[in-house]
Amino acid sequence: MSEQPTTAADESAETTSYMRKIRSFVLREGRLTKAQKLALEQHWPAMGVEFKPELLDLATLFGRKADTVLEIGFGMGKSLVQMAAAAPEKNFIGIEVHRPGVGACLADAAAAGISNLRVFQHDAVEVLAQMIPDNSLTTIQLFFPDPWPKKKHHKRRIVQADFVQQLRSKLAIGGVFHMATDWQHYAEHMLEVMQAAEGFSNLSASNDYVERPTHRPVTKFELRGKKLGHGVWDLMFKREH
Ligand SMILES: C[S@@+](CC[C@H](N)C(=O)[O-])C[C@H]1O[C@@H](n2cnc3c(N)ncnc32)[C@H](O)[C@@H]1O
């Protein structure tokens, strides 16, 4: 069998289409610690979910039907594991591109002995678009997303009008999109996008930010921001229709 030769034109078309896609992250290689590597080997088979472009059946994935919380960009996963341990009656899905973070999360989840967490190592935008059924989530959480502070990078911010509409379609009616950030400018951008977004209502009585709800633990990036003197803004929006 002979493979089709790849021409320079094919390659250049592929590169251009890859580059045209604006992503919210830059993949850092990041070495795995021994513990992260071991956790991936031991616990990925039970908790890891491979990306494939087909819809998941959440009841099959978790072996039960339950309210489901999905977190985008969980970092090292400490706060996600704490939340999953504190709410065993709910299902949790975590999505993170950074492999050492996935390893750290699996190690913590195993140490906590939880069985209500499933984890992807993939771009959350693609997982949501291709694998998460519509109307299936109770909560989507996005804590301390990369702020992309330079103006020329603002297009990389994950909170954008089109993306939040995709999130709305994945939430059940009454479901909540919960964001937190320690960058005031990103908080203002989130608020602007969400106030203009069709189909959501703000859970803030003053139509801007809410107090951190007690169920959201302080995250690693939040602590770092606090040490730098940053404020923290939580935003919670409910899917109305
Ligand atoms: C600033 S960190 C915050 C991590 C964590 N939520 C916390 O508060 O400690 C943002 C994380 O989002 C991840 N991330 C960014 N875009 C992503 C995407 N499209 N899909 C999955 N993870 C993403 C990054 O790899 C990074 O770990």
Coordinates of C-alpha atoms and ligand atoms in Angstrom, one line a residue, residues 23-28 71-80 94-99 101 120-127 141-148 156 158 163 180 182-183 216-224, ligand 1:
R23 CA -7.1 29.1 21.2
S24 CA -7.5 30.2 24.8
F25 CA -4.2 28.5 25.8
V26 CA -0.6 27.9 24.7
L27 CA 0.5 24.4 25.4
R28 CA 3.4 24.4 27.7
E71 CA -15.3 22.8 35.0
I72 CA -13.2 24.4 32.3
G73 CA -9.5 24.7 32.9
F74 CA -9.2 23.2 36.4
G75 CA -5.4 23.9 36.6
M76 CA -4.0 21.4 39.2
G77 CA -7.6 20.4 40.1
K78 CA -7.4 21.0 43.9
S79 CA -10.6 23.1 44.1
L80 CA -12.4 20.7 41.7
G94 CA -13.1 18.5 34.6
I95 CA -11.4 19.6 31.4
E96 CA -7.8 20.8 31.3
V97 CA -5.2 20.8 28.5
H98 CA -2.1 20.8 30.8
R99 CA -1.0 17.2 31.4
G101 CA -2.4 19.4 36.0
F120 CA -10.5 15.2 30.0
Q121 CA -7.1 16.3 28.8
H122 CA -8.2 18.3 25.8
D123 CA -9.4 21.7 24.6
A124 CA -12.6 22.4 26.5
V125 CA -14.0 24.3 23.5
E126 CA -13.9 21.1 21.4
V127 CA -15.1 18.8 24.2
Q141 CA -17.6 26.7 36.1
L142 CA -14.7 28.8 34.8
F143 CA -12.3 29.8 37.6
F144 CA -9.5 32.2 36.9
P145 CA -9.2 31.7 33.2
D146 CA -6.0 32.9 31.5
P147 CA -6.6 36.7 31.4
W148 CA -4.7 37.5 28.2
R156 CA -7.9 34.6 23.0
I158 CA -12.4 32.2 26.3
F163 CA -18.8 30.7 23.3
A180 CA -14.4 34.0 38.8
D182 CA -8.8 38.3 39.7
W183 CA -8.3 40.6 36.7
R216 CA -16.4 27.6 45.7
P217 CA -13.1 26.9 47.4
V218 CA -10.3 29.4 47.1
T219 CA -8.2 28.2 44.1
K220 CA -4.4 28.1 43.6
F221 CA -4.4 31.0 41.1
E222 CA -6.7 33.0 43.4
L223 CA -4.3 32.7 46.3
R224 CA -1.4 33.8 44.0
Ligands
LIG1 C1 -4.9 30.6 35.1 S1 -5.1 28.9 35.1 C2 -6.3 28.7 36.4 C3 -6.4 27.3 36.9 C4 -7.5 27.0 38.0 N1 -8.8 27.2 37.5 C5 -7.2 27.8 39.3 O1 -8.0 28.7 39.5 O2 -6.2 27.5 40.0 C6 -6.1 28.6 33.7 C7 -6.1 27.2 33.2 O3 -7.0 27.0 32.1 C8 -6.4 26.1 31.2 N2 -7.1 26.3 29.9 C9 -7.1 27.4 29.2 N3 -7.8 27.3 28.1 C10 -8.3 26.0 28.1 C11 -9.2 25.2 27.2 N4 -9.6 25.8 26.1 N5 -9.5 24.0 27.5 C12 -9.0 23.4 28.7 N6 -8.2 24.1 29.6 C13 -7.9 25.4 29.3 C14 -5.0 26.4 31.2 O4 -4.2 25.2 30.8 C15 -4.7 26.7 32.7 O5 -4.4 25.5 33.5

